[in-house]
Structure formats: structure tokens, C-alpha cells
Coordinates of C-alpha atoms and ligand atoms in Angstrom, one line a residue:
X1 CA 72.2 9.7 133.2
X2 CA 75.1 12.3 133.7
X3 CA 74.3 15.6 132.7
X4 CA 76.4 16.1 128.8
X5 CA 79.1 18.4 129.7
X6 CA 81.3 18.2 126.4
X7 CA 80.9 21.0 124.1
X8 CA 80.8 18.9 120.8
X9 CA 78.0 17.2 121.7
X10 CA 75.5 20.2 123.1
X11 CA 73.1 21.6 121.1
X12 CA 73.0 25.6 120.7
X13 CA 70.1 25.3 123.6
X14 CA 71.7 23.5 125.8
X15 CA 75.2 25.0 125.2
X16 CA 73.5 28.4 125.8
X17 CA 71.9 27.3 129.4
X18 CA 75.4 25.5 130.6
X19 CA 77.5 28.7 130.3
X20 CA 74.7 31.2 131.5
X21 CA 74.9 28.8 134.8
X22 CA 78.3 29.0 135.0
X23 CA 80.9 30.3 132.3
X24 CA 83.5 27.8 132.6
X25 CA 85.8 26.5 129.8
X26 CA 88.0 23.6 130.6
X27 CA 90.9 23.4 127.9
X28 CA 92.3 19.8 127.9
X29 CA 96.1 20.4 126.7
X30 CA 97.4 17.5 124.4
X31 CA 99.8 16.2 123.2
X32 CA 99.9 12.8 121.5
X33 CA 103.2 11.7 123.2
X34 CA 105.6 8.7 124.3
X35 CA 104.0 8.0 127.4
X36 CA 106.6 4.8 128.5
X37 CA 105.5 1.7 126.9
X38 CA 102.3 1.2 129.2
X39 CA 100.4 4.1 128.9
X40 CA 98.4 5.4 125.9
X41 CA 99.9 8.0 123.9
X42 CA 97.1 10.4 124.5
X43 CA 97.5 10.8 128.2
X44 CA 98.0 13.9 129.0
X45 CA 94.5 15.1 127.3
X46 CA 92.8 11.8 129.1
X47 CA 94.1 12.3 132.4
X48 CA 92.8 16.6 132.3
X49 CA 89.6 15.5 129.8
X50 CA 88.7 13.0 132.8
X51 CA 89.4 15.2 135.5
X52 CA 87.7 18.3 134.0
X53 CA 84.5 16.4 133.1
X54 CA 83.9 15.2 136.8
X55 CA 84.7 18.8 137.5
X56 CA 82.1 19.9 135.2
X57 CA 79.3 17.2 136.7
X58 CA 80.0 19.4 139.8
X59 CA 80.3 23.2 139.0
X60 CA 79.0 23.4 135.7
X61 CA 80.7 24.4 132.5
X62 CA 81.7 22.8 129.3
X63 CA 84.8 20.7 128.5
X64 CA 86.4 21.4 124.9
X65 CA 87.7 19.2 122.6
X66 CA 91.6 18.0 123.4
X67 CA 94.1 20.5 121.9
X68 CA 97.0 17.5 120.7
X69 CA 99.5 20.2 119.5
X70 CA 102.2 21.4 122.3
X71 CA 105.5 22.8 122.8
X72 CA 108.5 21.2 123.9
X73 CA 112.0 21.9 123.9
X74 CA 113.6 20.4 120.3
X75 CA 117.0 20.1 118.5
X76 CA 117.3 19.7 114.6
X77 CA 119.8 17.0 114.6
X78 CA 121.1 15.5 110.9
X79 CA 118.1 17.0 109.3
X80 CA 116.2 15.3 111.5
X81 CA 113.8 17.2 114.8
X82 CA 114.1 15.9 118.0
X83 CA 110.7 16.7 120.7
X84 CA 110.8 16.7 124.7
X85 CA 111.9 13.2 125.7
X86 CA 113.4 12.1 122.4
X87 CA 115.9 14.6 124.0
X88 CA 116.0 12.9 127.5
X89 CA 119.7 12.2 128.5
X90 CA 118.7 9.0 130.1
X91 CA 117.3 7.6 127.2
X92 CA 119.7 5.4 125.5
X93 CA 120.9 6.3 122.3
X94 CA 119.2 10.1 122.8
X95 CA 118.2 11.9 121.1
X96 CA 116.4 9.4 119.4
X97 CA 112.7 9.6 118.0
X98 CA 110.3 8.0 120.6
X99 CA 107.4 6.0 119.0
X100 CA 103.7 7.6 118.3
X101 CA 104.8 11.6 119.3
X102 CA 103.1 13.5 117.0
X103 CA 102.5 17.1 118.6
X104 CA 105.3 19.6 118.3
X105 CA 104.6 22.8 117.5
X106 CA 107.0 26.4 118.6
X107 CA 106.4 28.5 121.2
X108 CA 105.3 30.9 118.8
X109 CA 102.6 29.0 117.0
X110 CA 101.4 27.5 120.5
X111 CA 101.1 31.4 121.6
X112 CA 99.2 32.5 118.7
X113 CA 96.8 29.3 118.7
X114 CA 96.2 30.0 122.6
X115 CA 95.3 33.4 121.7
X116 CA 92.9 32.4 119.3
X117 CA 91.1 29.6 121.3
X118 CA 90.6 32.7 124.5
X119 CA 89.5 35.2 121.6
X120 CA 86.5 32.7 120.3
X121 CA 85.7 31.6 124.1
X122 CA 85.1 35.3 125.1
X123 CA 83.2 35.5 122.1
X124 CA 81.0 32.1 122.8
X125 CA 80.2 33.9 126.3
X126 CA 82.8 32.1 128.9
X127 CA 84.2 34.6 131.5
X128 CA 86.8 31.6 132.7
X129 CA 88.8 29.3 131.7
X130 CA 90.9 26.3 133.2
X131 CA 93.6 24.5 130.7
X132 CA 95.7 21.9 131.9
X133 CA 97.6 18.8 130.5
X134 CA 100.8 18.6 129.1
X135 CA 103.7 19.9 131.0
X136 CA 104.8 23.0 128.5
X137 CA 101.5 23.7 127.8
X138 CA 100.1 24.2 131.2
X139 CA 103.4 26.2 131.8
X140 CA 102.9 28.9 129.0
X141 CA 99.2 29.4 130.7
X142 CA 101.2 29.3 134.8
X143 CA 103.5 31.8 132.7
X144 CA 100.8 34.1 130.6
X145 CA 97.3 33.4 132.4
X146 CA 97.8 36.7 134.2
X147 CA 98.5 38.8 131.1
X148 CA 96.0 36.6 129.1
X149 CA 93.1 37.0 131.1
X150 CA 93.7 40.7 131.3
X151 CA 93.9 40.8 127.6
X152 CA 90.9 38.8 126.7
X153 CA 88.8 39.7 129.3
X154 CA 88.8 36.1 131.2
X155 CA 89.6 34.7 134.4
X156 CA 92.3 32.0 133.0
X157 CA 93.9 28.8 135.3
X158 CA 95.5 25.9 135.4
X159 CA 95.1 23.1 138.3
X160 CA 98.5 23.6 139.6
X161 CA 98.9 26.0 142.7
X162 CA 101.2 28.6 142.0
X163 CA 104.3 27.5 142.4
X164 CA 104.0 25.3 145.9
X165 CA 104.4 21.3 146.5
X166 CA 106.4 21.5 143.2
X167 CA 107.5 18.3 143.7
X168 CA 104.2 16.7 146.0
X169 CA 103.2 13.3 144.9
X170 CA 99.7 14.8 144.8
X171 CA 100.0 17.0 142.2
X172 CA 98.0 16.8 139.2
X173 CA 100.3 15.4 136.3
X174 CA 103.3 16.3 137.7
X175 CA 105.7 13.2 136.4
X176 CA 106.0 11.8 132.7
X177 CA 104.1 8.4 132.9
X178 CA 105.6 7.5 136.5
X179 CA 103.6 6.8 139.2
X180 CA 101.8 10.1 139.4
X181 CA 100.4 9.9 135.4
X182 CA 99.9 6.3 135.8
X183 CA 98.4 6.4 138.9
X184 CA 96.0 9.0 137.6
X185 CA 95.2 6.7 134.4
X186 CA 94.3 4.0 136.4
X187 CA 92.1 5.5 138.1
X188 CA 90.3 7.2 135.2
X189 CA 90.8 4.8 132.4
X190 CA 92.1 2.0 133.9
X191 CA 91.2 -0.5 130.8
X192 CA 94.1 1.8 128.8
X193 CA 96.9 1.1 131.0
X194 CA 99.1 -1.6 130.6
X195 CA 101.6 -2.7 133.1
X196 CA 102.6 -5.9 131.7
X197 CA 104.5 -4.1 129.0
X198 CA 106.7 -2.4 131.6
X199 CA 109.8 -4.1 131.9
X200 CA 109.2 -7.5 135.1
X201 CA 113.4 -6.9 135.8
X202 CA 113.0 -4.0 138.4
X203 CA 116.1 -3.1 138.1
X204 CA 115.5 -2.1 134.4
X205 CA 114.5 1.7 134.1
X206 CA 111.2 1.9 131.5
X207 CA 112.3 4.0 128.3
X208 CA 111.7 7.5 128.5
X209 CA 109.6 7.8 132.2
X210 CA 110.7 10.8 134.7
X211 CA 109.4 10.2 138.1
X212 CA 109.0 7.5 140.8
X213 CA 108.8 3.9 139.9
X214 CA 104.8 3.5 138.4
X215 CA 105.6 -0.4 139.0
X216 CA 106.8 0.1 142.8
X217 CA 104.4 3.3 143.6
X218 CA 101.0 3.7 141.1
X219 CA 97.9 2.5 142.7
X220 CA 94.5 3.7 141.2
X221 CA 93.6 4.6 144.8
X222 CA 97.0 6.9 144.8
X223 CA 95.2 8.4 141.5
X224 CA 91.9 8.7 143.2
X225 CA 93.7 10.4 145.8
X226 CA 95.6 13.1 143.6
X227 CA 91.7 13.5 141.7
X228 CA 90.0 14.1 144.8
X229 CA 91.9 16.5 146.1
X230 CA 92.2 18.8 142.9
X231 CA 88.2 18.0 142.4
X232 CA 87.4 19.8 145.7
X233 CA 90.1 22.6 145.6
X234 CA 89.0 23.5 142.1
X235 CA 85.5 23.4 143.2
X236 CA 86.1 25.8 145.6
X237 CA 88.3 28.0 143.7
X238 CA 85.8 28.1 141.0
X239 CA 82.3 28.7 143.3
X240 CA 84.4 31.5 144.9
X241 CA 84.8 33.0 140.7
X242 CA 81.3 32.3 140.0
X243 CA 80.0 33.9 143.2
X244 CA 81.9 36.9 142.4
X245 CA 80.3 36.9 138.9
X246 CA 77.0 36.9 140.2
X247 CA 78.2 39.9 142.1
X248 CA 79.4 42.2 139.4
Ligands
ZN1 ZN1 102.2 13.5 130.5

């Protein structure tokens, strides 16, 4: 049986001997989010949950609990808010509230709520910690991980590299619910991801997906791909943290 790497279920023992090993946090970043019509509405906290558990089963640490509250960009329109891709241009009839998002919160309240999730970490005895998931909310820790860190006394990172193969189809989460997020899904929960309910007519755009074609370019080994190659760079990233650690 896999070793239990998610903090909810680990007793205060065993809690205590995972982050003496190695004092990793991995912060899945929500949201609960339009994700086209063929992808569960939690993906972005699957997809990094997934990922950060294998990456757990390797170098040790403990995986929170999803955070499903995130910024986006938003317009009060007629009394009404508008989130992230109800805003999207190419969505007809935009803005227009997209089924099942349920997640916006400001910059502000995000800040203050990241601040207090590194404050109890530091406290609990992690020394790093690796958020990722949906797009504004990995950016505010790309943006502030620097200043955080320093702050809180943590290493803090994301899975991106900084800044380079922006636009590589290898990326981790780098679309909305095109072929990179489906192609990820597939390969890590491929029971939730339905491509029957994507339009058959290829020449009809799914509602509210940036990115390449999923029906022309996902694969779940193009997902295995893109999980394999962040599993072994964040392996070595990490070992290279721990190993300094050891050395303070
Ligand atoms: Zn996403």
C-alpha cells in the first residue's frame, strides 16, 4: 500500500515523522470553475492534488487539502459579478455567468488568506512549500513567492519555471480545459473526463476553452508526458532544497 501522504488523514505521529523527513507542503490551488463541458469543475485542484501526491510518494512531504477560493479578473455588470471566463470575449453572449463557478474571491482576500496558510505552515514545522493550480493563483505565488518566503521564513514555489516555454505544450496547466488540462485529467482521473459532451461538429469551438483543440490534440499519454516531466524536475529541485536543509 502507498505510503498516506494527505495531511487530513495523518495522525499527529505520523504527520510529525513525514515533515521531519522532508518539510514539504504542497498547496493544491482551487478553484471550482467552468472547465468546458467535459471536464469536472474541480480541475485545477485535481490535476495539482494528483500531481503533488505522486510527487509526495517520491520526495516526501504532505499534500493539503484543495484551497477552492481564487482570484480572477471580474466586472459588476447590472448588479450582477462576472468571474475569469464568464468574461471571455469569445464566449457568446459574454459576459455571461458560466455554469458551477463558485470561487471568486479579490486579490486582497486571496493575499491575506495566503498569508495565513504560510504563517500556520511555518508554525506546523514545513520549511517549503509548492502551491500550484489555478492560473491567478499560481501567479500571485510566481509574483510574491520571493517576498513570501523571505517573510515567513519558507522556501515557497510553484511548478512553473520562471518565466520560460511560456507557451510549451508541456507545461503544467498551462491552457483552460484544452488539450493541456484535458490531457492532464486523462491521465490522472481519466473516469472524470468526458469527451462525448464536447461538441462532434469540429468546426464548433467548445464554450469557454483557451488553448489547442482537447478533441484534435489531448491524449492521456500527452498528459503522462507533461506529469513526467514536472515529476522529475520537481524532484530534483526539491532533493537539491532538502540537501541544503540537512546542511544548515
Ligand atoms: Zn484550469
Amino acid at each position: 500500500m502507498a505510503e498516506e501522504v494527505l495531511y487530513e488523514r495523518l495522525t499527529p505521529v505520523d504527520f510529525e515523522s513525514r515533515v521531519e523527513a522532508a518539510p514539504i507542503a504542497y498547496l493544491p490551488l482551487g478553484t471550482l470553475e467552468w472547465h468546458g463541458p467535459h471536464l469536472p469543475l474541480g480541475s485545477d485542484f485535481l490535476q495539482s492534488q494528483g500531481f503533488f501526491i505522486q510527487l509526495a510518494g517520491r520526495v516526501g512531504g504532505v499534500v493539503l487539502p484543495p484551497l477552492f477560493l481564487g482570484p480572477d479578473s471580474m466586472q459588476a455588470v447590472d448588479g450582477a459579478e462576472y468571474y475569469g471566463m464568464d468574461l471571455y470575449s469569445k464566449v457568446p453572449d459574454s459576459p455571461r455567468q458560466l455554469k458551477g463557478s463558485a470561487y471568486w474571491v479579490s486579490d486582497r482576500l486571496f493575499s491575506e488568506m495566503v498569508e495565513a496558510v504560510l504563517k500556520q505552515l511555518r508554525r506546523a514545522g514545513f520549511k517549503i512549500v509548492v502551491a500550484h493550480g489555478h492560473g491567478p493563483s499560481t501567479r500571485h505565488f510566481v509574483k510574491n513567492g520571493g517576498k513570501l518566503g523571505e517573510k515567513h521564513d519558507l522556501v515557497v514555489m510553484t511548478v512553473w519555471r520562471s518565466g520560460e516555454e511560456k507557451e510549451s505544450s508541456t507545461e503544467f496547466q498551462n491552457d483552460h480545459a484544452a488539450a493541456n488540462e484535458t490531457s492532464i485529467m486523462m491521465a490522472l482521473h481519466p473516469s472524470q473526463v468526458h469527451m462525448e459532451y464536447l461538441p462532434k461538429d469540429e468546426k464548433v469551438w467548445p464554450l469557454a476553452i483557451i488553448g489547442e483543440d482537447p478533441r484534435k490534440h489531448a491524449s492521456p499519454t500527452h498528459g503522462q508526458r507533461i506529469i513526467d516531466i514536472h515529476l522529475d524536475r520537481m524532484e530534483s529541485i526539491l532533493r537539491e532544497h532538502l540537501n541544503k536543509l540537512k546542511r544548515e
